[in-house]
PDB file of C-alpha atoms in Angstrom:
ATOM      1  CA  UNK L1063      67.534 134.887  87.309  1.00 73.00           C
ATOM      2  CA  UNK L1064      70.847 135.546  85.566  1.00 92.00           C
ATOM      3  CA  UNK L1065      73.148 132.574  85.223  1.00 97.00           C
ATOM      4  CA  UNK L1066      76.467 132.598  87.075  1.00 98.00           C
ATOM      5  CA  UNK L1067      79.450 132.871  84.686  1.00 98.00           C
ATOM      6  CA  UNK L1068      81.906 130.014  85.125  1.00 98.00           C
ATOM      7  CA  UNK L1069      84.887 128.243  83.623  1.00 98.00           C
ATOM      8  CA  UNK L1070      84.939 124.446  83.359  1.00 98.00           C
ATOM      9  CA  UNK L1071      88.075 122.364  83.998  1.00 97.00           C
ATOM     10  CA  UNK L1072      87.935 119.996  81.019  1.00 98.00           C
ATOM     11  CA  UNK L1073      89.785 116.672  80.798  1.00 96.00           C
ATOM     12  CA  UNK L1074      87.800 115.310  77.857  1.00 97.00           C
ATOM     13  CA  UNK L1075      86.896 112.134  79.734  1.00 97.00           C
ATOM     14  CA  UNK L1076      83.673 110.640  81.009  1.00 97.00           C
ATOM     15  CA  UNK L1077      83.573 112.437  84.387  1.00 97.00           C
ATOM     16  CA  UNK L1078      84.108 115.838  82.769  1.00 97.00           C
ATOM     17  CA  UNK L1079      81.485 115.095  80.126  1.00 98.00           C
ATOM     18  CA  UNK L1080      78.947 113.869  82.663  1.00 98.00           C
ATOM     19  CA  UNK L1081      79.565 116.828  84.996  1.00 98.00           C
ATOM     20  CA  UNK L1082      79.239 119.345  82.144  1.00 98.00           C
ATOM     21  CA  UNK L1083      75.999 117.695  81.020  1.00 98.00           C
ATOM     22  CA  UNK L1084      74.628 118.051  84.549  1.00 98.00           C
ATOM     23  CA  UNK L1085      75.707 121.697  84.782  1.00 98.00           C
ATOM     24  CA  UNK L1086      74.161 122.617  81.436  1.00 98.00           C
ATOM     25  CA  UNK L1087      70.944 120.774  82.203  1.00 97.00           C
ATOM     26  CA  UNK L1088      70.502 122.461  85.603  1.00 97.00           C
ATOM     27  CA  UNK L1089      71.001 125.888  84.044  1.00 97.00           C
ATOM     28  CA  UNK L1090      72.469 127.656  87.075  1.00 98.00           C
ATOM     29  CA  UNK L1091      75.849 128.395  85.486  1.00 98.00           C
ATOM     30  CA  UNK L1092      76.788 129.975  82.176  1.00 98.00           C
ATOM     31  CA  UNK L1093      79.920 128.070  81.108  1.00 98.00           C
ATOM     32  CA  UNK L1094      81.965 130.651  79.252  1.00 98.00           C
ATOM     33  CA  UNK L1095      85.064 128.514  78.665  1.00 98.00           C
ATOM     34  CA  UNK L1096      86.450 125.024  78.881  1.00 98.00           C
ATOM     35  CA  UNK L1097      89.988 124.879  80.298  1.00 98.00           C
ATOM     36  CA  UNK L1098      92.449 122.074  79.545  1.00 97.00           C
ATOM     37  CA  UNK L1099      96.102 121.513  80.445  1.00 95.00           C
ATOM     38  CA  UNK L1100      98.238 120.580  77.439  1.00 95.00           C
ATOM     39  CA  UNK L1101     101.786 119.256  77.405  1.00 94.00           C
ATOM     40  CA  UNK L1102     103.377 121.783  75.075  1.00 94.00           C
ATOM     41  CA  UNK L1103     106.200 119.452  74.063  1.00 94.00           C
ATOM     42  CA  UNK L1104     103.949 116.690  72.791  1.00 94.00           C
ATOM     43  CA  UNK L1105     100.734 118.659  72.078  1.00 95.00           C
ATOM     44  CA  UNK L1106      98.752 116.214  74.159  1.00 95.00           C
ATOM     45  CA  UNK L1107      96.470 116.491  77.172  1.00 94.00           C
ATOM     46  CA  UNK L1108      98.503 116.108  80.359  1.00 86.00           C
ATOM     47  CA  UNK L1109      98.086 112.704  82.071  1.00 83.00           C
ATOM     48  CA  UNK L1110      95.556 111.393  79.526  1.00 92.00           C
ATOM     49  CA  UNK L1111      97.885 111.569  76.525  1.00 94.00           C
ATOM     50  CA  UNK L1112      95.070 112.574  74.148  1.00 97.00           C
ATOM     51  CA  UNK L1113      96.075 114.713  71.182  1.00 97.00           C
ATOM     52  CA  UNK L1114      95.333 118.417  71.458  1.00 97.00           C
ATOM     53  CA  UNK L1115      93.303 118.327  68.237  1.00 97.00           C
ATOM     54  CA  UNK L1116      90.876 115.822  69.797  1.00 98.00           C
ATOM     55  CA  UNK L1117      90.244 118.126  72.762  1.00 98.00           C
ATOM     56  CA  UNK L1118      89.663 120.948  70.292  1.00 98.00           C
ATOM     57  CA  UNK L1119      87.187 118.729  68.412  1.00 98.00           C
ATOM     58  CA  UNK L1120      85.224 118.183  71.618  1.00 98.00           C
ATOM     59  CA  UNK L1121      85.046 121.900  72.376  1.00 98.00           C
ATOM     60  CA  UNK L1122      83.937 122.593  68.812  1.00 98.00           C
ATOM     61  CA  UNK L1123      81.225 119.950  69.046  1.00 98.00           C
ATOM     62  CA  UNK L1124      80.028 121.272  72.399  1.00 98.00           C
ATOM     63  CA  UNK L1125      80.132 124.883  71.232  1.00 98.00           C
ATOM     64  CA  UNK L1126      82.069 126.347  74.177  1.00 98.00           C
ATOM     65  CA  UNK L1127      85.423 128.125  73.614  1.00 98.00           C
ATOM     66  CA  UNK L1128      88.510 126.200  74.785  1.00 98.00           C
ATOM     67  CA  UNK L1129      91.316 127.775  76.797  1.00 98.00           C
ATOM     68  CA  UNK L1130      94.608 125.897  77.048  1.00 97.00           C
ATOM     69  CA  UNK L1131      97.276 126.012  79.754  1.00 95.00           C
ATOM     70  CA  UNK L1132     100.534 124.807  78.200  1.00 95.00           C
ATOM     71  CA  UNK L1133     103.123 123.115  80.406  1.00 93.00           C
ATOM     72  CA  UNK L1134     106.594 122.065  79.277  1.00 93.00           C
ATOM     73  CA  UNK L1135     108.469 121.019  82.408  1.00 85.00           C
ATOM     74  CA  UNK L1136     105.747 118.738  83.867  1.00 74.00           C
ATOM     75  CA  UNK L1137     106.231 120.285  87.311  1.00 84.00           C
ATOM     76  CA  UNK L1138     103.485 121.268  89.714  1.00 87.00           C
ATOM     77  CA  UNK L1139     104.938 124.771  90.028  1.00 90.00           C
ATOM     78  CA  UNK L1140     104.703 125.335  86.277  1.00 92.00           C
ATOM     79  CA  UNK L1141     101.180 123.882  86.179  1.00 91.00           C
ATOM     80  CA  UNK L1142     100.028 126.243  88.933  1.00 92.00           C
ATOM     81  CA  UNK L1143     101.653 129.251  87.279  1.00 94.00           C
ATOM     82  CA  UNK L1144     100.021 128.612  83.911  1.00 94.00           C
ATOM     83  CA  UNK L1145      96.630 127.898  85.460  1.00 95.00           C
ATOM     84  CA  UNK L1146      96.826 131.042  87.563  1.00 95.00           C
ATOM     85  CA  UNK L1147      97.517 133.234  84.525  1.00 96.00           C
ATOM     86  CA  UNK L1148      94.480 131.926  82.666  1.00 97.00           C
ATOM     87  CA  UNK L1149      92.182 132.024  85.681  1.00 97.00           C
ATOM     88  CA  UNK L1150      93.170 135.605  86.462  1.00 97.00           C
ATOM     89  CA  UNK L1151      92.225 136.525  82.900  1.00 96.00           C
ATOM     90  CA  UNK L1152      88.879 134.792  83.425  1.00 97.00           C
ATOM     91  CA  UNK L1153      88.370 136.645  86.695  1.00 97.00           C
ATOM     92  CA  UNK L1154      88.966 139.923  84.845  1.00 97.00           C
ATOM     93  CA  UNK L1155      85.907 138.948  82.775  1.00 97.00           C
ATOM     94  CA  UNK L1156      83.900 138.660  85.992  1.00 97.00           C
ATOM     95  CA  UNK L1157      84.187 134.869  86.154  1.00 98.00           C
ATOM     96  CA  UNK L1158      84.590 133.776  89.758  1.00 98.00           C
ATOM     97  CA  UNK L1159      83.529 130.109  89.625  1.00 98.00           C
ATOM     98  CA  UNK L1160      85.532 127.119  88.402  1.00 98.00           C
ATOM     99  CA  UNK L1161      83.765 123.793  87.831  1.00 98.00           C
ATOM    100  CA  UNK L1162      85.486 120.438  88.375  1.00 98.00           C
ATOM    101  CA  UNK L1163      84.400 116.863  87.688  1.00 97.00           C
ATOM    102  CA  UNK L1164      85.909 115.327  90.826  1.00 96.00           C
ATOM    103  CA  UNK L1165      83.871 112.735  92.693  1.00 96.00           C
ATOM    104  CA  UNK L1166      85.402 111.704  96.003  1.00 93.00           C
ATOM    105  CA  UNK L1167      89.132 112.481  96.357  1.00 92.00           C
ATOM    106  CA  UNK L1168      89.168 114.714  99.438  1.00 94.00           C
ATOM    107  CA  UNK L1169      92.842 115.690  99.092  1.00 93.00           C
ATOM    108  CA  UNK L1170      92.331 116.804  95.518  1.00 93.00           C
ATOM    109  CA  UNK L1171      89.240 118.827  96.436  1.00 95.00           C
ATOM    110  CA  UNK L1172      91.108 120.561  99.244  1.00 96.00           C
ATOM    111  CA  UNK L1173      93.981 121.316  96.874  1.00 95.00           C
ATOM    112  CA  UNK L1174      91.639 122.875  94.329  1.00 96.00           C
ATOM    113  CA  UNK L1175      89.718 124.892  96.910  1.00 97.00           C
ATOM    114  CA  UNK L1176      92.923 126.232  98.401  1.00 96.00           C
ATOM    115  CA  UNK L1177      94.316 127.320  95.037  1.00 96.00           C
ATOM    116  CA  UNK L1178      91.053 128.878  93.864  1.00 97.00           C
ATOM    117  CA  UNK L1179      90.521 130.726  97.150  1.00 97.00           C
ATOM    118  CA  UNK L1180      93.951 132.315  96.687  1.00 96.00           C
ATOM    119  CA  UNK L1181      92.649 133.744  93.396  1.00 96.00           C
ATOM    120  CA  UNK L1182      89.372 134.877  94.972  1.00 96.00           C
ATOM    121  CA  UNK L1183      87.509 132.217  93.021  1.00 98.00           C
ATOM    122  CA  UNK L1184      85.111 129.478  94.089  1.00 98.00           C
ATOM    123  CA  UNK L1185      85.063 125.786  93.218  1.00 98.00           C
ATOM    124  CA  UNK L1186      81.950 123.963  92.039  1.00 98.00           C
ATOM    125  CA  UNK L1187      81.755 120.145  92.182  1.00 98.00           C
ATOM    126  CA  UNK L1188      78.512 119.067  90.449  1.00 98.00           C
ATOM    127  CA  UNK L1189      79.047 115.301  90.803  1.00 98.00           C
ATOM    128  CA  UNK L1190      80.737 115.269  94.209  1.00 98.00           C
ATOM    129  CA  UNK L1191      79.952 112.145  96.283  1.00 97.00           C
ATOM    130  CA  UNK L1192      77.885 110.627  93.479  1.00 97.00           C
ATOM    131  CA  UNK L1193      77.893 106.839  93.709  1.00 97.00           C
ATOM    132  CA  UNK L1194      80.353 105.860  90.971  1.00 97.00           C
ATOM    133  CA  UNK L1195      78.721 102.511  90.199  1.00 96.00           C
ATOM    134  CA  UNK L1196      75.356 104.209  89.685  1.00 98.00           C
ATOM    135  CA  UNK L1197      76.934 107.079  87.773  1.00 98.00           C
ATOM    136  CA  UNK L1198      78.779 104.971  85.213  1.00 97.00           C
ATOM    137  CA  UNK L1199      75.603 103.027  84.401  1.00 98.00           C
ATOM    138  CA  UNK L1200      73.638 106.280  84.102  1.00 98.00           C
ATOM    139  CA  UNK L1201      76.407 107.699  81.947  1.00 97.00           C
ATOM    140  CA  UNK L1202      76.143 104.783  79.527  1.00 98.00           C
ATOM    141  CA  UNK L1203      72.329 104.789  79.503  1.00 98.00           C
ATOM    142  CA  UNK L1204      72.246 108.492  78.575  1.00 98.00           C
ATOM    143  CA  UNK L1205      74.174 107.792  75.375  1.00 97.00           C
ATOM    144  CA  UNK L1206      77.681 108.889  76.352  1.00 98.00           C
ATOM    145  CA  UNK L1207      80.413 106.897  74.637  1.00 98.00           C
ATOM    146  CA  UNK L1208      83.999 106.839  75.837  1.00 98.00           C
ATOM    147  CA  UNK L1209      87.144 104.841  75.299  1.00 98.00           C
ATOM    148  CA  UNK L1210      90.056 104.272  77.668  1.00 98.00           C
ATOM    149  CA  UNK L1211      93.141 106.205  76.623  1.00 97.00           C
ATOM    150  CA  UNK L1212      95.380 105.664  79.661  1.00 96.00           C
ATOM    151  CA  UNK L1213      95.690 102.683  82.002  1.00 96.00           C
ATOM    152  CA  UNK L1214      97.506 102.590  85.359  1.00 95.00           C
ATOM    153  CA  UNK L1215      99.345  99.257  85.432  1.00 94.00           C
ATOM    154  CA  UNK L1216      99.050  99.121  89.194  1.00 93.00           C
ATOM    155  CA  UNK L1217      95.400  98.219  88.654  1.00 94.00           C
ATOM    156  CA  UNK L1218      94.887  96.972  85.087  1.00 96.00           C
ATOM    157  CA  UNK L1219      96.937  95.507  82.250  1.00 96.00           C
ATOM    158  CA  UNK L1220      97.468  96.481  78.616  1.00 97.00           C
ATOM    159  CA  UNK L1221      94.302  94.725  77.412  1.00 97.00           C
ATOM    160  CA  UNK L1222      92.169  97.420  79.063  1.00 98.00           C
ATOM    161  CA  UNK L1223      93.805 100.193  77.049  1.00 97.00           C
ATOM    162  CA  UNK L1224      91.743 101.397  74.071  1.00 97.00           C
ATOM    163  CA  UNK L1225      88.618  99.634  75.293  1.00 98.00           C
ATOM    164  CA  UNK L1226      85.097 101.035  74.977  1.00 98.00           C
ATOM    165  CA  UNK L1227      83.482 101.778  78.339  1.00 98.00           C
ATOM    166  CA  UNK L1228      80.223  99.877  78.145  1.00 98.00           C
ATOM    167  CA  UNK L1229      78.303  97.465  80.363  1.00 97.00           C
ATOM    168  CA  UNK L1230      80.684  94.594  79.635  1.00 98.00           C
ATOM    169  CA  UNK L1231      83.631  96.824  80.578  1.00 98.00           C
ATOM    170  CA  UNK L1232      82.018  97.544  83.963  1.00 97.00           C
ATOM    171  CA  UNK L1233      81.134  93.874  84.517  1.00 97.00           C
ATOM    172  CA  UNK L1234      84.725  92.809  83.800  1.00 98.00           C
ATOM    173  CA  UNK L1235      86.396  95.330  86.123  1.00 97.00           C
ATOM    174  CA  UNK L1236      88.169  93.839  89.168  1.00 95.00           C
ATOM    175  CA  UNK L1237      86.500  94.715  92.471  1.00 93.00           C
ATOM    176  CA  UNK L1238      89.608  96.692  93.447  1.00 91.00           C
ATOM    177  CA  UNK L1239      89.013  99.178  90.604  1.00 95.00           C
ATOM    178  CA  UNK L1240      86.553 102.055  90.972  1.00 96.00           C
ATOM    179  CA  UNK L1241      83.911 101.942  88.181  1.00 96.00           C
ATOM    180  CA  UNK L1242      84.781 105.536  87.237  1.00 96.00           C
ATOM    181  CA  UNK L1243      88.531 105.144  87.697  1.00 95.00           C
ATOM    182  CA  UNK L1244      88.414 107.845  90.370  1.00 93.00           C
ATOM    183  CA  UNK L1245      91.616 106.611  92.025  1.00 91.00           C
ATOM    184  CA  UNK L1246      93.534 107.096  88.792  1.00 91.00           C
ATOM    185  CA  UNK L1247      93.053 103.510  87.582  1.00 95.00           C
ATOM    186  CA  UNK L1248      92.202 104.633  84.063  1.00 96.00           C
ATOM    187  CA  UNK L1249      91.453 107.745  82.025  1.00 97.00           C
ATOM    188  CA  UNK L1250      89.099 108.058  79.092  1.00 98.00           C
ATOM    189  CA  UNK L1251      88.137 110.116  76.062  1.00 98.00           C
ATOM    190  CA  UNK L1252      84.508 110.927  75.268  1.00 98.00           C
ATOM    191  CA  UNK L1253      83.684 110.841  71.548  1.00 98.00           C
ATOM    192  CA  UNK L1254      79.882 110.905  71.608  1.00 98.00           C
ATOM    193  CA  UNK L1255      77.532 112.544  74.109  1.00 98.00           C
ATOM    194  CA  UNK L1256      74.229 114.390  74.539  1.00 98.00           C
ATOM    195  CA  UNK L1257      76.268 117.587  74.935  1.00 98.00           C
ATOM    196  CA  UNK L1258      77.937 117.118  71.525  1.00 98.00           C
ATOM    197  CA  UNK L1259      76.409 118.506  68.349  1.00 97.00           C
ATOM    198  CA  UNK L1260      78.120 115.732  66.401  1.00 96.00           C
ATOM    199  CA  UNK L1261      80.012 112.533  67.108  1.00 97.00           C
ATOM    200  CA  UNK L1262      83.808 112.616  66.934  1.00 97.00           C
ATOM    201  CA  UNK L1263      84.903 109.759  64.695  1.00 97.00           C
ATOM    202  CA  UNK L1264      88.002 108.168  66.152  1.00 97.00           C
ATOM    203  CA  UNK L1265      90.073 105.065  65.541  1.00 96.00           C
ATOM    204  CA  UNK L1266      92.577 103.475  67.901  1.00 96.00           C
ATOM    205  CA  UNK L1267      96.242 103.631  67.040  1.00 96.00           C
ATOM    206  CA  UNK L1268      99.373 102.229  68.636  1.00 97.00           C
ATOM    207  CA  UNK L1269      99.675 101.377  72.322  1.00 97.00           C
ATOM    208  CA  UNK L1270     102.731 102.629  74.180  1.00 96.00           C
ATOM    209  CA  UNK L1271     104.040 102.070  77.686  1.00 96.00           C
ATOM    210  CA  UNK L1272     105.672 104.770  79.782  1.00 93.00           C
ATOM    211  CA  UNK L1273     107.408 104.132  83.078  1.00 91.00           C
ATOM    212  CA  UNK L1274     106.201 106.130  86.052  1.00 81.00           C
ATOM    213  CA  UNK L1275     107.955 109.489  86.274  1.00 70.00           C
ATOM    214  CA  UNK L1276     105.400 111.437  88.312  1.00 54.00           C
ATOM    215  CA  UNK L1277     106.195 112.153  91.932  1.00 49.00           C
ATOM    216  CA  UNK L1278     103.088 111.554  94.019  1.00 41.00           C
ATOM    217  CA  UNK L1279     103.650 114.640  96.181  1.00 41.00           C
ATOM    218  CA  UNK L1280     104.320 116.911  93.203  1.00 40.00           C
ATOM    219  CA  UNK L1281     101.259 116.474  91.025  1.00 43.00           C
ATOM    220  CA  UNK L1282      97.808 118.075  91.320  1.00 46.00           C
ATOM    221  CA  UNK L1283      96.043 114.884  90.231  1.00 47.00           C
ATOM    222  CA  UNK L1284      96.255 112.485  93.118  1.00 47.00           C
ATOM    223  CA  UNK L1285      97.483 108.986  92.313  1.00 49.00           C
ATOM    224  CA  UNK L1286      96.963 106.450  95.052  1.00 52.00           C
ATOM    225  CA  UNK L1287     100.185 104.718  96.025  1.00 55.00           C
ATOM    226  CA  UNK L1288      99.949 101.216  94.599  1.00 65.00           C
ATOM    227  CA  UNK L1289     102.483  99.004  92.876  1.00 82.00           C
ATOM    228  CA  UNK L1290     102.211 101.273  89.833  1.00 87.00           C
ATOM    229  CA  UNK L1291     105.261 101.038  87.610  1.00 90.00           C
ATOM    230  CA  UNK L1292     103.900 102.956  84.647  1.00 92.00           C
ATOM    231  CA  UNK L1293     101.024 103.637  82.270  1.00 94.00           C
ATOM    232  CA  UNK L1294      99.673 102.201  79.038  1.00 96.00           C
ATOM    233  CA  UNK L1295      98.523 104.788  76.498  1.00 97.00           C
ATOM    234  CA  UNK L1296      96.374 104.168  73.435  1.00 97.00           C
ATOM    235  CA  UNK L1297      96.826 106.714  70.678  1.00 97.00           C
ATOM    236  CA  UNK L1298      93.465 107.973  69.422  1.00 97.00           C
ATOM    237  CA  UNK L1299      93.191 109.325  65.887  1.00 96.00           C
ATOM    238  CA  UNK L1300      90.552 111.629  64.461  1.00 93.00           C
ATOM    239  CA  UNK L1301      89.268 110.107  61.219  1.00 87.00           C
ATOM    240  CA  UNK L1302      88.065 113.505  60.032  1.00 76.00           C
ATOM    241  CA  UNK L1303      91.382 115.275  60.551  1.00 58.00           C
TER     242      UNK L1303
END
């Protein structure tokens, strides 16, 4: 049976990496492209703060072409416009399925399904409703390696930023934090994985703090309303660059 052509929404973190691994292993979909949203002003992945070159390194290691939606105004309207342009180009290549690594945020799933339906495209959620505690342990046991690149200070403090996600990380997490950070508690960057042809050698750089500027109702990535005041970012550097 012919595989179904698809495009994969790529954040570069553990959930994306795990979901892509599952998709490739099952063999139902032919992932033609990875798609990432890049802040054009800073050349970094939106929300995660990871440098564009590190996302490119992942795509190169995986062996799937990377498409980039550049945003400059950080508004939802601009994000949707840029995404629509790229997805319409993909649809012209007979790609009608978009794969996401979401796990349990119902509002975010509904948002994605609504926007994709308007483009006559379908959403695929390979790890939807997976138990996050089980998943993060399975993720680690399969040889994936990730590091936190962004921390929501409504849940965790600066010390969690730039930390390797391993068993001790999971054991130390407060009970109020989802093991996969699905409520926006933290974001990560995957530098080694079964889906990579080679490890991406990174070192941690400076940590910076940015006050919250995102409006909850005006961003496609849902952030639960907590006492969040801002985010800690750890700059990741490619040793081979």
